[in-house]
Amino acid sequence: MDGQIQIGMRLWLGVVGVAASLLLLAPAEAASGRLLATGGATSIEGAAGGGLVPWAVISGYTEDDQFGGTVTLSRAQVDDYRLDVTAAAFSYGNRFEFSVAQQMFTLENLGAELRQQVIGAKYKVAGDLIYGNIPQISVGGMYKRNTRYDLPQAVGSERDSDWEAYVAVSRAWLAGPFDRTWLANATIRSTRANQTGLLGYGGDLNDSHELQLEAALGMFLHRSLAVGVEYRQKPDNLSFAREQDWMSAFVAWFPSKHVALVGAYVDLGEIAGARNQTGYYLSLQASF
Amino acid sequence: MTSLLKLTSTMLVVSAMAMTLVAVSPSARANSLYHDLGEREGIEILMEDLLLYVAEDKRINHHFVDIDILRLHEKLSEQICELAGGPCVYTGDDMVTSHTGMDLTNTDFNALVEALQKAMDDRNISVGAQNRLLALLAPMHGDIVGR
């Protein structure tokens, strides 16, 4: 079992490493066709977005026929748990994004950990974040799987892997209230994941996909610094412990088109019987 | 219950943000933008700086090699002055006519926006004034790109 995890980990690190070196080989100016911050940050599941929510934006700064990508390290630390995420995304133009994420969720009181891998794709179907009359509309899909399933299974999860699909709409207003640039995003996701999939997929209370609403609103104090909030509705499939919606209040800093740093206060509610899980979130993204 | 509370508090914050959207009207502020950009002289310097940044930018400088740069500077200054609510009349061609055949891309358009942002930073133009000018220019995207 442990050997399997080791091999899985090594394979994963290999994939991320190869992706990162490919991205480094890409010419530096290949991925600079978009304006600062228009690729957003990297959400915990690897898709471009905020922290908790995938947005309609395409990762990085690729526009027209450019390709590029991002590599991200994130951590959420709440009272009894810690989530560590390693993610990478590849993008083509302002059109398509492919992402991978490896999540490790540490149950600090139990000395145990949960692991989830997420592979995602996102396609912009219409509109634009800034230009024209139609907001940017993207569709996305995620394949998620638990690479350690003993605990999810013990608490009543029905399966160790599953698909999700979402539609996201994003729009920026260059000179909104207070003459600041504002960004709004709404995402509808079809999911049956327990705690985003960290505790498996489906349960005794519900085993079908449900539509959940996720949203974000941000304001740019200036073009490299934004503050905002996110909300993520979640299913409640397991009778062993209730699951609650998540929210965050974030600060995102884009010192250049190569780096983004996000800090947030997160409220993850009740997780596996432990109530009021609040804490901080930090994410560092490099773009190529 | 706490979930409901959380949703309610988030909705309150969001609706408060949405209400400010309605409360602040962008109308009747154009003239102050003209002032914030430094009026006619400030705009002319701004457009000069913009063209200097364009000349340095390999992504777009090739679009500007065979044109009368002094005329472009004059027309740009007129156009920005008029857009900002200043006492100018733009005497150049409309955006579709002046960009047809150039086959400009989104990258080109964004590169020009970035040149303008850098030029405005250099002139210490406030974030608010920068955003107001960009909001006036962004609707031209469809008339300029892909023509």
mmCIF file of C-alpha atoms in Angstrom, chain B:
data_model
loop_
_atom_site.group_PDB
_atom_site.id
_atom_site.type_symbol
_atom_site.label_atom_id
_atom_site.label_comp_id
_atom_site.label_asym_id
_atom_site.label_seq_id
_atom_site.Cartn_x
_atom_site.Cartn_y
_atom_site.Cartn_z
ATOM 1 C CA MET B 1 -27.792 27.040 10.506
ATOM 2 C CA THR B 2 -24.293 28.498 10.460
ATOM 3 C CA SER B 3 -24.280 27.652 6.781
ATOM 4 C CA LEU B 4 -27.398 29.778 6.336
ATOM 5 C CA LEU B 5 -25.828 32.549 8.396
ATOM 6 C CA LYS B 6 -22.688 32.401 6.289
ATOM 7 C CA LEU B 7 -24.677 32.518 3.069
ATOM 8 C CA THR B 8 -26.706 35.449 4.400
ATOM 9 C CA SER B 9 -23.631 37.421 5.441
ATOM 10 C CA THR B 10 -21.947 36.780 2.094
ATOM 11 C CA MET B 11 -25.103 37.803 0.251
ATOM 12 C CA LEU B 12 -25.238 40.991 2.346
ATOM 13 C CA VAL B 13 -21.669 41.887 1.437
ATOM 14 C CA VAL B 14 -22.344 41.108 -2.224
ATOM 15 C CA SER B 15 -25.568 43.126 -2.313
ATOM 16 C CA ALA B 16 -23.866 46.054 -0.566
ATOM 17 C CA MET B 17 -21.205 45.888 -3.286
ATOM 18 C CA ALA B 18 -23.933 45.678 -5.944
ATOM 19 C CA MET B 19 -25.752 48.692 -4.510
ATOM 20 C CA THR B 20 -22.658 50.835 -4.803
ATOM 21 C CA LEU B 21 -22.631 49.803 -8.477
ATOM 22 C CA VAL B 22 -26.009 51.489 -8.884
ATOM 23 C CA ALA B 23 -25.270 54.450 -6.628
ATOM 24 C CA VAL B 24 -22.158 55.654 -8.428
ATOM 25 C CA SER B 25 -23.056 56.935 -11.863
ATOM 26 C CA PRO B 26 -20.251 57.440 -14.361
ATOM 27 C CA SER B 27 -22.061 60.247 -16.193
ATOM 28 C CA ALA B 28 -21.071 63.898 -16.020
ATOM 29 C CA ARG B 29 -17.524 63.075 -14.986
ATOM 30 C CA ALA B 30 -15.944 63.144 -18.416
ATOM 31 C CA ASN B 31 -14.761 66.716 -18.050
ATOM 32 C CA SER B 32 -12.979 65.924 -14.793
ATOM 33 C CA LEU B 33 -11.190 63.122 -16.664
ATOM 34 C CA TYR B 34 -9.890 65.718 -19.127
ATOM 35 C CA HIS B 35 -8.597 67.634 -16.131
ATOM 36 C CA ASP B 36 -7.123 64.519 -14.490
ATOM 37 C CA LEU B 37 -5.192 63.684 -17.668
ATOM 38 C CA GLY B 38 -3.514 67.090 -17.535
ATOM 39 C CA GLU B 39 -5.708 68.758 -20.141
ATOM 40 C CA ARG B 40 -4.488 69.317 -23.685
ATOM 41 C CA GLU B 41 -0.798 69.590 -22.855
ATOM 42 C CA GLY B 42 -0.843 66.622 -20.498
ATOM 43 C CA ILE B 43 -2.637 64.475 -23.061
ATOM 44 C CA GLU B 44 -0.110 65.395 -25.772
ATOM 45 C CA ILE B 45 2.777 64.362 -23.494
ATOM 46 C CA LEU B 46 0.891 61.219 -22.535
ATOM 47 C CA MET B 47 0.441 60.251 -26.201
ATOM 48 C CA GLU B 48 4.110 60.930 -26.860
ATOM 49 C CA ASP B 49 5.075 58.619 -23.984
ATOM 50 C CA LEU B 50 2.589 56.049 -25.263
ATOM 51 C CA LEU B 51 4.191 56.040 -28.722
ATOM 52 C CA LEU B 52 7.654 55.732 -27.186
ATOM 53 C CA TYR B 53 6.541 52.633 -25.269
ATOM 54 C CA VAL B 54 4.960 51.277 -28.458
ATOM 55 C CA ALA B 55 8.243 51.787 -30.319
ATOM 56 C CA GLU B 56 10.030 49.683 -27.676
ATOM 57 C CA ASP B 57 7.493 46.852 -27.782
ATOM 58 C CA LYS B 58 8.480 44.114 -30.224
ATOM 59 C CA ARG B 59 4.949 42.725 -30.140
ATOM 60 C CA ILE B 60 3.529 45.774 -31.901
ATOM 61 C CA ASN B 61 6.192 48.198 -33.105
ATOM 62 C CA HIS B 62 6.170 46.652 -36.603
ATOM 63 C CA HIS B 63 2.637 48.000 -37.064
ATOM 64 C CA PHE B 64 3.957 51.536 -36.747
ATOM 65 C CA VAL B 65 6.970 51.577 -39.101
ATOM 66 C CA ASP B 66 5.384 52.908 -42.279
ATOM 67 C CA ILE B 67 3.138 55.563 -40.850
ATOM 68 C CA ASP B 68 3.358 59.306 -40.301
ATOM 69 C CA ILE B 69 4.042 59.242 -36.545
ATOM 70 C CA LEU B 70 3.525 62.999 -36.098
ATOM 71 C CA ARG B 71 0.085 62.806 -37.667
ATOM 72 C CA LEU B 72 -0.745 59.759 -35.532
ATOM 73 C CA HIS B 73 0.315 61.646 -32.412
ATOM 74 C CA GLU B 74 -1.883 64.606 -33.356
ATOM 75 C CA LYS B 75 -4.939 62.434 -34.092
ATOM 76 C CA LEU B 76 -4.477 60.318 -30.949
ATOM 77 C CA SER B 77 -4.187 63.450 -28.810
ATOM 78 C CA GLU B 78 -7.346 64.898 -30.378
ATOM 79 C CA GLN B 79 -9.217 61.667 -29.892
ATOM 80 C CA ILE B 80 -8.251 61.185 -26.230
ATOM 81 C CA CYS B 81 -8.930 64.877 -25.535
ATOM 82 C CA GLU B 82 -12.428 64.612 -27.035
ATOM 83 C CA LEU B 83 -13.163 61.285 -25.319
ATOM 84 C CA ALA B 84 -12.090 62.723 -21.960
ATOM 85 C CA GLY B 85 -14.550 65.575 -22.346
ATOM 86 C CA GLY B 86 -12.027 68.201 -23.434
ATOM 87 C CA PRO B 87 -12.618 71.015 -25.942
ATOM 88 C CA CYS B 88 -11.243 69.110 -28.929
ATOM 89 C CA VAL B 89 -12.694 67.619 -32.085
ATOM 90 C CA TYR B 90 -11.273 64.378 -33.412
ATOM 91 C CA THR B 91 -10.588 64.893 -37.127
ATOM 92 C CA GLY B 92 -9.227 61.433 -37.973
ATOM 93 C CA ASP B 93 -10.885 58.450 -39.592
ATOM 94 C CA ASP B 94 -13.270 56.238 -37.649
ATOM 95 C CA MET B 95 -11.690 53.247 -35.896
ATOM 96 C CA VAL B 96 -12.887 50.640 -38.396
ATOM 97 C CA THR B 97 -11.518 52.599 -41.382
ATOM 98 C CA SER B 98 -8.175 53.376 -39.779
ATOM 99 C CA HIS B 99 -7.529 49.755 -38.755
ATOM 100 C CA THR B 100 -8.932 47.845 -41.706
ATOM 101 C CA GLY B 101 -6.293 45.708 -43.379
ATOM 102 C CA MET B 102 -3.992 45.754 -40.374
ATOM 103 C CA ASP B 103 -5.263 42.377 -39.147
ATOM 104 C CA LEU B 104 -4.656 43.348 -35.515
ATOM 105 C CA THR B 105 -4.863 40.693 -32.802
ATOM 106 C CA ASN B 106 -6.006 40.757 -29.192
ATOM 107 C CA THR B 107 -2.322 40.664 -28.238
ATOM 108 C CA ASP B 108 -1.744 43.834 -30.291
ATOM 109 C CA PHE B 109 -4.672 45.600 -28.657
ATOM 110 C CA ASN B 110 -3.594 44.574 -25.149
ATOM 111 C CA ALA B 111 0.000 45.620 -25.860
ATOM 112 C CA LEU B 112 -1.267 49.102 -26.722
ATOM 113 C CA VAL B 113 -3.328 49.152 -23.510
ATOM 114 C CA GLU B 114 -0.182 48.245 -21.544
ATOM 115 C CA ALA B 115 1.811 50.990 -23.260
ATOM 116 C CA LEU B 116 -0.916 53.449 -22.260
ATOM 117 C CA GLN B 117 -0.930 52.141 -18.680
ATOM 118 C CA LYS B 118 2.844 52.584 -18.403
ATOM 119 C CA ALA B 119 2.611 56.074 -19.873
ATOM 120 C CA MET B 120 -0.134 56.988 -17.394
ATOM 121 C CA ASP B 121 1.905 55.563 -14.503
ATOM 122 C CA ASP B 122 4.837 57.763 -15.579
ATOM 123 C CA ARG B 123 2.577 60.821 -15.529
ATOM 124 C CA ASN B 124 1.259 59.881 -12.045
ATOM 125 C CA ILE B 125 -2.304 59.726 -13.288
ATOM 126 C CA SER B 126 -4.544 58.326 -10.552
ATOM 127 C CA VAL B 127 -5.865 54.756 -10.708
ATOM 128 C CA GLY B 128 -9.414 56.102 -10.979
ATOM 129 C CA ALA B 129 -8.636 58.356 -13.942
ATOM 130 C CA GLN B 130 -6.678 55.551 -15.620
ATOM 131 C CA ASN B 131 -9.647 53.217 -15.240
ATOM 132 C CA ARG B 132 -12.095 55.818 -16.585
ATOM 133 C CA LEU B 133 -9.997 56.361 -19.691
ATOM 134 C CA LEU B 134 -9.532 52.614 -20.246
ATOM 135 C CA ALA B 135 -13.286 52.105 -19.860
ATOM 136 C CA LEU B 136 -13.845 54.677 -22.635
ATOM 137 C CA LEU B 137 -11.308 52.980 -24.925
ATOM 138 C CA ALA B 138 -12.260 49.317 -24.326
ATOM 139 C CA PRO B 139 -15.481 49.492 -26.413
ATOM 140 C CA MET B 140 -13.287 50.262 -29.471
ATOM 141 C CA HIS B 141 -11.839 46.742 -29.276
ATOM 142 C CA GLY B 142 -14.409 45.308 -31.677
ATOM 143 C CA ASP B 143 -13.778 48.060 -34.253
ATOM 144 C CA ILE B 144 -9.999 47.589 -34.148
ATOM 145 C CA VAL B 145 -9.184 43.882 -33.715
ATOM 146 C CA GLY B 146 -9.461 41.444 -36.629
ATOM 147 C CA ARG B 147 -10.086 44.089 -39.323
#
